mmCIF file of C-alpha atoms in Angstrom:
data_model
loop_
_atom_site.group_PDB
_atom_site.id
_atom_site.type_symbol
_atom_site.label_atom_id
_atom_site.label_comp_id
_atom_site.label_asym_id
_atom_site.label_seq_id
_atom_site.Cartn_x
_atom_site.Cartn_y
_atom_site.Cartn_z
ATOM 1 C CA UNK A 244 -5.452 -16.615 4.311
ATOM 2 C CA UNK A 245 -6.272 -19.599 2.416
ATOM 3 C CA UNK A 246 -9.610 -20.736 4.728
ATOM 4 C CA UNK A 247 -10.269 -24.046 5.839
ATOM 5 C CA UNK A 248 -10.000 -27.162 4.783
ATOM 6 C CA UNK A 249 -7.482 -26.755 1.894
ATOM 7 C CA UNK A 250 -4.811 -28.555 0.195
ATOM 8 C CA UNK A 251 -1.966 -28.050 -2.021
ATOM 9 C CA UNK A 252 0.599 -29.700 -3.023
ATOM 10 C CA UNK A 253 4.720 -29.390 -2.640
ATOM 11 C CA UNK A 254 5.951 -27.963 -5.447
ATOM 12 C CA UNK A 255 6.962 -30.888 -8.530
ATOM 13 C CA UNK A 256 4.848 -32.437 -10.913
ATOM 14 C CA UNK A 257 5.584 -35.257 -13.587
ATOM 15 C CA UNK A 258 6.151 -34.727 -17.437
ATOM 16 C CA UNK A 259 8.019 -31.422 -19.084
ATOM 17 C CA UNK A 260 4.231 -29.757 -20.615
ATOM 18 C CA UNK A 261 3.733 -26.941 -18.322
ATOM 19 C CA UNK A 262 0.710 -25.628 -19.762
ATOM 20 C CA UNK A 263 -0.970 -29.142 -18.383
ATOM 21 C CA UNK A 264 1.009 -29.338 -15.322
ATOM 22 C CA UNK A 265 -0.808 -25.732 -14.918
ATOM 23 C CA UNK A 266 -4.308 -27.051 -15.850
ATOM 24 C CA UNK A 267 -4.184 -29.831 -13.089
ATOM 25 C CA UNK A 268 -2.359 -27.836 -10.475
ATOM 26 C CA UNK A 269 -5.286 -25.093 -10.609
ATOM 27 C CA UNK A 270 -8.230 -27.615 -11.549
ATOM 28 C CA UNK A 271 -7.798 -29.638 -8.257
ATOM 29 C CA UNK A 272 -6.763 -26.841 -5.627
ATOM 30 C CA UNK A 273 -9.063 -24.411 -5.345
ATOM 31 C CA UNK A 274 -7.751 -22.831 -2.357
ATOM 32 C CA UNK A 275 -3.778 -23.122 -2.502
ATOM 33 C CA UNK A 276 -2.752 -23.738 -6.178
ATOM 34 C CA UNK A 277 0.768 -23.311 -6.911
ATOM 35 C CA UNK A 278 3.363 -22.903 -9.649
ATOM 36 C CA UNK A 279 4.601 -26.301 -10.782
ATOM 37 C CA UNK A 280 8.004 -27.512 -11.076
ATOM 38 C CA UNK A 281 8.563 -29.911 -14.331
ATOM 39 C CA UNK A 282 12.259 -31.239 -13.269
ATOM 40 C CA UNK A 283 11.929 -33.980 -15.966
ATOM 41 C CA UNK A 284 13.159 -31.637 -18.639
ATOM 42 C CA UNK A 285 16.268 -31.856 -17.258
ATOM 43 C CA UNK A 286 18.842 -29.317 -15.601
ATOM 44 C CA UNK A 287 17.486 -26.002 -14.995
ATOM 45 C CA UNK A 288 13.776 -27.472 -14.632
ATOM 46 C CA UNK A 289 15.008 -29.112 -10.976
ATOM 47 C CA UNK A 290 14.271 -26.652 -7.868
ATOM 48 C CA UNK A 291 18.368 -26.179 -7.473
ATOM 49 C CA UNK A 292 18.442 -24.973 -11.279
ATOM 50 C CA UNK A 293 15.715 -22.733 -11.657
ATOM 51 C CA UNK A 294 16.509 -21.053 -8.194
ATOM 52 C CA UNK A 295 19.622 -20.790 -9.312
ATOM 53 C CA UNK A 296 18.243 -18.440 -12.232
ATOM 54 C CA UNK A 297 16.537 -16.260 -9.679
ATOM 55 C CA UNK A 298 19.950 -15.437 -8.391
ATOM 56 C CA UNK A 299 21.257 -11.302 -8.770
ATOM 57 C CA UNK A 300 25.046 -11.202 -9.505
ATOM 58 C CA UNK A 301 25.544 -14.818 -8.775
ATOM 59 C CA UNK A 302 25.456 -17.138 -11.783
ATOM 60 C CA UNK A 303 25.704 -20.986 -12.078
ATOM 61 C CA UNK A 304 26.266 -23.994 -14.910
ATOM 62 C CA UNK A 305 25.960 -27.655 -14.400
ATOM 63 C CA UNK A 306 29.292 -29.836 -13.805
ATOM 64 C CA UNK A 307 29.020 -34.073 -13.927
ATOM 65 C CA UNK A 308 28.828 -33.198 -9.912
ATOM 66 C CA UNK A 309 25.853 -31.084 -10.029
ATOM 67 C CA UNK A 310 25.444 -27.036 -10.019
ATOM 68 C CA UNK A 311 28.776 -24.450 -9.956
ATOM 69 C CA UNK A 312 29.468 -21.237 -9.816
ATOM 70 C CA UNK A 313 29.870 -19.389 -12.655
ATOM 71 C CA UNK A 314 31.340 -16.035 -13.809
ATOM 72 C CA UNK A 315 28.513 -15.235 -16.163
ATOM 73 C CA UNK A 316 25.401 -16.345 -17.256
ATOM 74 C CA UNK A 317 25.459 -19.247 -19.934
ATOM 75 C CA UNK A 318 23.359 -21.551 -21.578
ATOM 76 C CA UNK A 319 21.885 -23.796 -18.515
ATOM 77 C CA UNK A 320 20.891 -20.409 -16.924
ATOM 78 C CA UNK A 321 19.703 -18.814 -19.968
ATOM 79 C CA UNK A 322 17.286 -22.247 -20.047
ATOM 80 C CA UNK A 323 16.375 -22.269 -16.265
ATOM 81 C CA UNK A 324 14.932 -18.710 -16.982
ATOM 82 C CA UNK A 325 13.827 -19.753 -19.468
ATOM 83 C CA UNK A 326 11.474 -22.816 -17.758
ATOM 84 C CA UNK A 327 10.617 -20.774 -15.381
ATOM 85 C CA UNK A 328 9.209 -18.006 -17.747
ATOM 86 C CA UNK A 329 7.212 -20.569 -19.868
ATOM 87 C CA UNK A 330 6.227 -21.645 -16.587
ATOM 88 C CA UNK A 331 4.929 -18.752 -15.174
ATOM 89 C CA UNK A 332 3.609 -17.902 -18.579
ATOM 90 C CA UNK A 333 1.163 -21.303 -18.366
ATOM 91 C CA UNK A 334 0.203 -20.527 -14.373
ATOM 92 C CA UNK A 335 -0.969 -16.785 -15.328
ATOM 93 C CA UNK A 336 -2.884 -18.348 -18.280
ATOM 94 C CA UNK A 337 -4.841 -20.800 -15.803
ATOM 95 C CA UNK A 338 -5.308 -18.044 -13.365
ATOM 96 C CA UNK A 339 -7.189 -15.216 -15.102
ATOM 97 C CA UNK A 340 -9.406 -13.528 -12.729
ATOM 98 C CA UNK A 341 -8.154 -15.925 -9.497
ATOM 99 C CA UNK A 342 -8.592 -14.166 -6.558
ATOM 100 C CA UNK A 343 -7.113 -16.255 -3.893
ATOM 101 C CA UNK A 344 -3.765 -17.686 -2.511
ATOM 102 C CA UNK A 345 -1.192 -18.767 -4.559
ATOM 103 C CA UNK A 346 1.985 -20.232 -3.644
ATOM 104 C CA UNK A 347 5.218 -19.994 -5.655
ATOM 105 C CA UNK A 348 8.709 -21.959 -4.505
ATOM 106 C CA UNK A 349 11.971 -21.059 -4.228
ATOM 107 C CA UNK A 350 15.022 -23.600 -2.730
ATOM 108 C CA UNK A 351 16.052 -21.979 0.697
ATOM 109 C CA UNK A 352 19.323 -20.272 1.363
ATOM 110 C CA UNK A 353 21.121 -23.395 3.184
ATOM 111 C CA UNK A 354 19.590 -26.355 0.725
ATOM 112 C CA UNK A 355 21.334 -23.843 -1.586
ATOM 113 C CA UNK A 356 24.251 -23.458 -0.151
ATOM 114 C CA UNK A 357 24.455 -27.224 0.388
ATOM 115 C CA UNK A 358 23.688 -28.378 -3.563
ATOM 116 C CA UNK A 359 25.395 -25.006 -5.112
ATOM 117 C CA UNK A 360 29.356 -25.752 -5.416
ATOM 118 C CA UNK A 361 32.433 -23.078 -5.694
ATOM 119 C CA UNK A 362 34.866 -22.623 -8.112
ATOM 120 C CA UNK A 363 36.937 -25.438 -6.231
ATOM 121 C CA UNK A 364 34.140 -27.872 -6.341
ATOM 122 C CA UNK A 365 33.150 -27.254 -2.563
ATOM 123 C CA UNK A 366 29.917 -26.468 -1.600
ATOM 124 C CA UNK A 367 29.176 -22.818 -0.535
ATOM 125 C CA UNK A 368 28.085 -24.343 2.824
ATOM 126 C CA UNK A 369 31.730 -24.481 3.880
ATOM 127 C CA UNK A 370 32.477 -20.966 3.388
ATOM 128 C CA UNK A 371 30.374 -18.392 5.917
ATOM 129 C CA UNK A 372 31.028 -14.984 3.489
ATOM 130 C CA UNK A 373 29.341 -17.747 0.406
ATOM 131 C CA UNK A 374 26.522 -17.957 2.967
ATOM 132 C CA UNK A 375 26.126 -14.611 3.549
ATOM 133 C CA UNK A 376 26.701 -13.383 -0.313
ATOM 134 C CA UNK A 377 24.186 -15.992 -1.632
ATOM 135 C CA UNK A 378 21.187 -15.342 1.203
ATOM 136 C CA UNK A 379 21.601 -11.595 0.119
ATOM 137 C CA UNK A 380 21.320 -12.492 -3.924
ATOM 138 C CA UNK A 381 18.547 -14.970 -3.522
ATOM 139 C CA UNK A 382 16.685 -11.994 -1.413
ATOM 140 C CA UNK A 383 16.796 -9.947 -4.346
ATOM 141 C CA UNK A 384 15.996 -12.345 -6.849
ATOM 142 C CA UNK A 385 13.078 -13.063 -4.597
ATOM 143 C CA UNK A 386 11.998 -9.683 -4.783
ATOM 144 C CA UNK A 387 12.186 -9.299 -8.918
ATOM 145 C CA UNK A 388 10.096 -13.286 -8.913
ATOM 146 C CA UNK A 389 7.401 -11.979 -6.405
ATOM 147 C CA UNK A 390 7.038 -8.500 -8.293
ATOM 148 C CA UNK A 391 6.950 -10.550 -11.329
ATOM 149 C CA UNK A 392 4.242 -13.079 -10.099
ATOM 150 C CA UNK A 393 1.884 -10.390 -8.805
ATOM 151 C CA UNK A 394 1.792 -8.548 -11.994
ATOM 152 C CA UNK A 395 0.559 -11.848 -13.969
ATOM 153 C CA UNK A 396 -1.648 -12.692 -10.949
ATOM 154 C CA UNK A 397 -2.958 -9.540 -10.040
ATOM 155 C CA UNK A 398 -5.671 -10.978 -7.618
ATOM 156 C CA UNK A 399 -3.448 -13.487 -5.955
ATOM 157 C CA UNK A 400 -2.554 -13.573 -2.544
ATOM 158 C CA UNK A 401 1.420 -14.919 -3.336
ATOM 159 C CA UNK A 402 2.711 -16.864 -0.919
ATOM 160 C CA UNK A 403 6.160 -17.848 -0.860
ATOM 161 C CA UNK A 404 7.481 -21.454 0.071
ATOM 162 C CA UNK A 405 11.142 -21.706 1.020
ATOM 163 C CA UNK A 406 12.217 -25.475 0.470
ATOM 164 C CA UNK A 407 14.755 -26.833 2.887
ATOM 165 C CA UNK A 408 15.199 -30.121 2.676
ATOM 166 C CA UNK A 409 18.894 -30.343 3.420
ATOM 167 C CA UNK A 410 18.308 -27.918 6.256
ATOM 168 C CA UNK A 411 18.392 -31.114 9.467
ATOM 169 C CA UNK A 412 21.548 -31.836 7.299
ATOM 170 C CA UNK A 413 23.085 -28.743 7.576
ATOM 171 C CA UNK A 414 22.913 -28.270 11.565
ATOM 172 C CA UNK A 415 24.135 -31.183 12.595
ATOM 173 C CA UNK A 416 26.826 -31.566 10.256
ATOM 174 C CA UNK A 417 25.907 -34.609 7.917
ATOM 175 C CA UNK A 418 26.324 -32.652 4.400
ATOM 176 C CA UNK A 419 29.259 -34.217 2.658
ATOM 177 C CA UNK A 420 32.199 -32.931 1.452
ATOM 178 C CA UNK A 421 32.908 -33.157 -2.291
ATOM 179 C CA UNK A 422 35.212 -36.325 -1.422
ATOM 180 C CA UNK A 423 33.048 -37.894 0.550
ATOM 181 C CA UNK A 424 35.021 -38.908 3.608
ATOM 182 C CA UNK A 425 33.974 -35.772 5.529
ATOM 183 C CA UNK A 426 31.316 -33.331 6.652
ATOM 184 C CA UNK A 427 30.580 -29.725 6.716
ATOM 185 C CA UNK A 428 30.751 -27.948 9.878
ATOM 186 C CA UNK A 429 27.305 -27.752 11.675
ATOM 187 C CA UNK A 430 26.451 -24.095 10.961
ATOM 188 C CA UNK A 431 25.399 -22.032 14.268
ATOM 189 C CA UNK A 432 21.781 -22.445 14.944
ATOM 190 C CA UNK A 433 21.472 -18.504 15.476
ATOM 191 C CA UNK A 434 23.047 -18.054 12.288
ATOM 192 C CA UNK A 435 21.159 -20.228 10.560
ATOM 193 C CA UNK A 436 17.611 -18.677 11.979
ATOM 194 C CA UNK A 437 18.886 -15.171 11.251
ATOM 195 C CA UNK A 438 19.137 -15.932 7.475
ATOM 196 C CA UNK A 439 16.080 -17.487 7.251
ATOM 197 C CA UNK A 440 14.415 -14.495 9.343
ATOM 198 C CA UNK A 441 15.800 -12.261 6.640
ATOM 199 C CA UNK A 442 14.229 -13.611 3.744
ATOM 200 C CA UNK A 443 10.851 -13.927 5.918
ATOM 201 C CA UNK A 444 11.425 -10.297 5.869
ATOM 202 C CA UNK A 445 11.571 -10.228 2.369
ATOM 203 C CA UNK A 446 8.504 -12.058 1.648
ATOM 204 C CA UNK A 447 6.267 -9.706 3.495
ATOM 205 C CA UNK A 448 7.472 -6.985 2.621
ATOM 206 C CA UNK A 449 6.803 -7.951 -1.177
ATOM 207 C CA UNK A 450 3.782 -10.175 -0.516
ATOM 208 C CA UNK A 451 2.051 -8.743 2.859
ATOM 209 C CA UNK A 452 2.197 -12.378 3.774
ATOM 210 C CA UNK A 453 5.167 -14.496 5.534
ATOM 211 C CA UNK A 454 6.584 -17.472 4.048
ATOM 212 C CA UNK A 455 6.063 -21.160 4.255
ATOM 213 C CA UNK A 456 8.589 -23.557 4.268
ATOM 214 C CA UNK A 457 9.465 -27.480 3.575
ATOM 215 C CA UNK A 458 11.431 -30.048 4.289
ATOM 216 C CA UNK A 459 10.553 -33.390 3.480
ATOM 217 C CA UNK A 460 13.604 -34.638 5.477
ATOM 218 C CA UNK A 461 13.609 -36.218 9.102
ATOM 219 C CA UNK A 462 13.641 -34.185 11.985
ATOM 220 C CA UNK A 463 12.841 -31.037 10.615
ATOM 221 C CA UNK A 464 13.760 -28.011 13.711
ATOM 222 C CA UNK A 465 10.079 -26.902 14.020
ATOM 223 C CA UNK A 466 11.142 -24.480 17.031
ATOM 224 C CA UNK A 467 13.625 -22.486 14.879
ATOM 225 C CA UNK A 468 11.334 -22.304 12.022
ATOM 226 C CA UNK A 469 8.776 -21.008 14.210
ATOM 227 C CA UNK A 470 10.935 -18.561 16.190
ATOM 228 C CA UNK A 471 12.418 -17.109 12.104
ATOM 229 C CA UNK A 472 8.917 -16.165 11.547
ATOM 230 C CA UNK A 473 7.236 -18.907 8.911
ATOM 231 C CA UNK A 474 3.389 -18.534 8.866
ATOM 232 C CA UNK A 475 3.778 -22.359 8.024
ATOM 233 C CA UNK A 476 6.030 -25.564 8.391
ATOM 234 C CA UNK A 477 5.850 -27.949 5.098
ATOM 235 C CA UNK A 478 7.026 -31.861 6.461
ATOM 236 C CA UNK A 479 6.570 -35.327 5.585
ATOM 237 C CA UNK A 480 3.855 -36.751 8.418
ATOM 238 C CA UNK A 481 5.260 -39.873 8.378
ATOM 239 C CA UNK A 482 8.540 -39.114 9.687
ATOM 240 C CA UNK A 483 7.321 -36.992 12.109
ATOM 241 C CA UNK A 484 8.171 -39.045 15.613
ATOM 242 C CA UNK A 485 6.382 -38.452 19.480
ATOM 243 C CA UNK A 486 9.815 -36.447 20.292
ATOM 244 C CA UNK A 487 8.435 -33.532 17.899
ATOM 245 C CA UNK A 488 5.574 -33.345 19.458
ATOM 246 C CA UNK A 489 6.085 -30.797 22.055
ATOM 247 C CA UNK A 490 7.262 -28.317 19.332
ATOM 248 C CA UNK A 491 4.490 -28.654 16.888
ATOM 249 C CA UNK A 492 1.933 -28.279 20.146
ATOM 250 C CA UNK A 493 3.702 -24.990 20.640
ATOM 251 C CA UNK A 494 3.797 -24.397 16.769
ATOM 252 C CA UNK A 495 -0.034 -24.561 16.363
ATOM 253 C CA UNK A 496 -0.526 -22.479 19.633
ATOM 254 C CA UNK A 497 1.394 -19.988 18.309
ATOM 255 C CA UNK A 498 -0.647 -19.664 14.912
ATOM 256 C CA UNK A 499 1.899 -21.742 12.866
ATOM 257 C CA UNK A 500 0.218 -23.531 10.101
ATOM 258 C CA UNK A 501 1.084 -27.566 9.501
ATOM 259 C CA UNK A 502 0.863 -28.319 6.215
ATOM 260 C CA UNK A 503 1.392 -31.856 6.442
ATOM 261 C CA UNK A 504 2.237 -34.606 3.784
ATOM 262 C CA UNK A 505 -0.359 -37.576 4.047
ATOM 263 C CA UNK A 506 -0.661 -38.581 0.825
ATOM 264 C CA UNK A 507 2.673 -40.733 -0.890
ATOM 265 C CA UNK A 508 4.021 -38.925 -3.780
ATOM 266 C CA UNK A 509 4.768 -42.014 -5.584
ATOM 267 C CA UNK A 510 1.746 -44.409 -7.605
ATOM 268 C CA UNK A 511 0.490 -46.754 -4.887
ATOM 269 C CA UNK A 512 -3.305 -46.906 -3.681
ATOM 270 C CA UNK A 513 -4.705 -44.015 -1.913
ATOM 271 C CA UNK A 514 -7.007 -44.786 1.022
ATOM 272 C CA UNK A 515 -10.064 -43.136 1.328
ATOM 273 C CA UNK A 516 -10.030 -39.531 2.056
ATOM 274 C CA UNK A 517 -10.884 -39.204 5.826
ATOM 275 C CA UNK A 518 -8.506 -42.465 6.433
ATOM 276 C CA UNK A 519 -5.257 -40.463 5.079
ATOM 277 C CA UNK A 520 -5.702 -37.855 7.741
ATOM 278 C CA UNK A 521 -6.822 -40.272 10.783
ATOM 279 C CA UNK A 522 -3.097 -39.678 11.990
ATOM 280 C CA UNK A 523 -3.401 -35.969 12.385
ATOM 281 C CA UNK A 524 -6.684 -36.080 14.135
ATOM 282 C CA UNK A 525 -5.336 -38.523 16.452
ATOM 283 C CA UNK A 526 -1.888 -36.117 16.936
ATOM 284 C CA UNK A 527 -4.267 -33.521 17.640
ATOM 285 C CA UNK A 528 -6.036 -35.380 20.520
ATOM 286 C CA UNK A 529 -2.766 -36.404 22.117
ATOM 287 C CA UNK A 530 -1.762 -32.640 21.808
ATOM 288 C CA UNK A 531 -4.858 -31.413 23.645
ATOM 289 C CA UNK A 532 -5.888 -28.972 21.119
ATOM 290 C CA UNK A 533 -9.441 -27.736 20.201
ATOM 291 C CA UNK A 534 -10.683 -29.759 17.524
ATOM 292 C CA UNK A 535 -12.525 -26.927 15.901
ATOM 293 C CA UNK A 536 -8.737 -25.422 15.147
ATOM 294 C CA UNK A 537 -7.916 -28.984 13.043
ATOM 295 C CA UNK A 538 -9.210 -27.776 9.555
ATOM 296 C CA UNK A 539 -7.543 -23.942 9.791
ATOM 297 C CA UNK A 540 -4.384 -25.056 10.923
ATOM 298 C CA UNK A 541 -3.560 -27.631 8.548
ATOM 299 C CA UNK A 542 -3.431 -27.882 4.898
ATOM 300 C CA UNK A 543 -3.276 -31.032 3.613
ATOM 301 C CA UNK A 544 -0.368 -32.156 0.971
ATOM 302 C CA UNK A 545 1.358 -34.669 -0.456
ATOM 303 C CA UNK A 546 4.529 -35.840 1.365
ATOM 304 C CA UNK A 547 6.932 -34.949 -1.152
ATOM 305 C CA UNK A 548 6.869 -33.780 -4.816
ATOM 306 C CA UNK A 549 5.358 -35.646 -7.557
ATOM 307 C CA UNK A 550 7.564 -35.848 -10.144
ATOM 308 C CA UNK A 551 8.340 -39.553 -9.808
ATOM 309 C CA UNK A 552 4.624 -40.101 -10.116
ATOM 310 C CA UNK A 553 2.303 -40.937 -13.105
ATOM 311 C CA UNK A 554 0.454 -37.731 -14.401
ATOM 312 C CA UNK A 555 -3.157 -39.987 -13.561
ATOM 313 C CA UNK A 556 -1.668 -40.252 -9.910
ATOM 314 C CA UNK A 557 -0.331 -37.022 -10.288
ATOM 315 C CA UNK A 558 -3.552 -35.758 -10.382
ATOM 316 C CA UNK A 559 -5.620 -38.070 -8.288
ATOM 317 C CA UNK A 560 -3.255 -37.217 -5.324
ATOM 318 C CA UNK A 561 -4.041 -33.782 -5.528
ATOM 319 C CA UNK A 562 -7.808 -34.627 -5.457
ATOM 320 C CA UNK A 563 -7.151 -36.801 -2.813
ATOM 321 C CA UNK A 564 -5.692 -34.025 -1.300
ATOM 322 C CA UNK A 565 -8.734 -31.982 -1.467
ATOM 323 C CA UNK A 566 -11.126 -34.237 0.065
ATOM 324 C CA UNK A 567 -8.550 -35.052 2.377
ATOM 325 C CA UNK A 568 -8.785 -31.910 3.717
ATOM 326 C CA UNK A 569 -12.589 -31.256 3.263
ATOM 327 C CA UNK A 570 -12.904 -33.963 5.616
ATOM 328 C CA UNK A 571 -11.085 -32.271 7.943
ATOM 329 C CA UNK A 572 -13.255 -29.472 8.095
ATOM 330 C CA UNK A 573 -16.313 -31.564 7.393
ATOM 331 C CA UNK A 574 -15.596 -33.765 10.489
ATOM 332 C CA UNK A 575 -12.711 -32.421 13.078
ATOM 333 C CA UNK A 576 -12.993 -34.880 15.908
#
């Protein structure tokens, strides 16, 4: 849906103006911009805050610990609805007349119920019915946010990312308690696909389009991602290791996007364009798969967010992004 050869990026960007954050975002991707994230403004700017905001019934404040339920709305999500309406308000301002794909983000139901505590100062991860309750609020927040970003975008294509970061975490049982000295229960793998294949659901029925998802973390479960029905798996390339491989070959064969982070989200050098995606032309190889399929199935980004980043680097990643991926489609083999 977004052609060939594009690029995006993962969702953060430095500095609190969203208005430039906006201007950059849709200046350098022409194919896949996205709404920013500006988590330097504090609580309720970061992607656990203003996800939390999207939430229907379910409510949330900031403790010294991080975010908690609450039993009604108060100030920090009054201002991560806030954000994200100034936000949205600076995208649809950059994107008058856009007809294209455009790709909003959203923390996933288990990152969520990972980072989002209970009244006791556990993590909803712990308790299944907390699971359950919070995948079925953040599907209908998700509804009222993609309603909300087709009316400002009206010739957008909206795709949805689900970020999922703590998602390796939370099947094999490495999330910590609050004390520290133990771990959560490794939720069921079946369990953990069928929420994830409901909020799929959810994105296509309000976009037309399923949902990409990310996870800048190590060994990220491209089999069950595929099998819940993501048009696209989000991951950091260089963590990916050989024992992957096998799933991402079947990924790709079964018309899985890889949008795949080449490009350091922190200020460093960049290499030139064509160098920064050597390593997926040479995965492809080993994989056996028709070159001529390199530059539609994979959409260059960088390998995490950018908010730790300078806004110049900010902004020459994402242009190094883009002729990243023109080189792609330029020059497959």
């Amino acid at each position: 849906m977004w052609g060939a050869g594009a690029a995006t990026g993962v969702g953060s960007m430095p500095g609190g103006d969203a208005r430039e954050a906006a201007k950059t975002v849709t200046g350098s991707l022409e194919a896949l911009p996205y709404l920013p994230e500006l988590p330097s403004r504090g609580p309720g700017a970061d992607m656990i805050g203003r996800t939390t905001g999207l939430l229907v019934d379910v409510y949330a404040h900031v403790e010294p610990s991080g975010w908690r339920v609450s039993d009604r709305p108060g100030r920090d999500t009054k201002r991560a609805r806030s954000w994200l309406g100034e936000d949205l308000d600076a995208l649809e301002e950059y994107t008058q007349g856009y007809e294209g794909a455009l790709k909003v983000s959203a923390v996933g139901p288990w990152t969520l119920a990972a980072a989002l505590e209970l009244r006791g100062g556990e993590a909803a991860l712990g308790d299944a019915g907390a699971c359950r309750d919070l995948t079925a609020s953040l599907a209908e927040g998700l509804r009222g946010h993609l309603a909300d970003v087709r009316r400002r975008v009206p010739g957008a294509r909206v795709v949805l990312q689900l970020d999922e970061p703590s998602l390796t975490a939370v099947l094999t049982g490495h999330v910590r308690t609050a004390s520290g000295y133990r771990t959560y229960r490794a939720v069921d793998r079946a369990v953990v696909e069928g929420a994830l294949r409901d909020l799929v659901a959810v994105a296509r029925e309000a976009t037309g389009e399923a949902p990409v998802v990310h996870s800048c973390a190590p060994g990220v479960p491209f089999a069950l991602l595929r099998r819940a029905g993501f048009q696209g798996i989000s991951f950091d390339f260089s963590l990916f290791t050989e024992r992957e491989e096998e799933a991402v070959g079947e990924a790709v064969e079964a018309g899985t996007a890889l949008f795949v982070g080449v490009v350091p989200g922190t200020d460093g050098s960049l290499s030139d364009p064509a160098g920064s995606v050597m390593g997926v032309r040479t995965l492809w190889r080993r994989l056996g798969l028709a070159p001529g399929t390199l530059a539609e199935s994979v959409v260059v980004t960088p390998s995490c967010g950018l908010a730790g980043a300078s806004p110049a680097y900010a902004r020459a990643a994402l242009a190094h992004c883009a002729r990243a991926a023109k080189s792609l489609a330029d020059n497959p083999e």
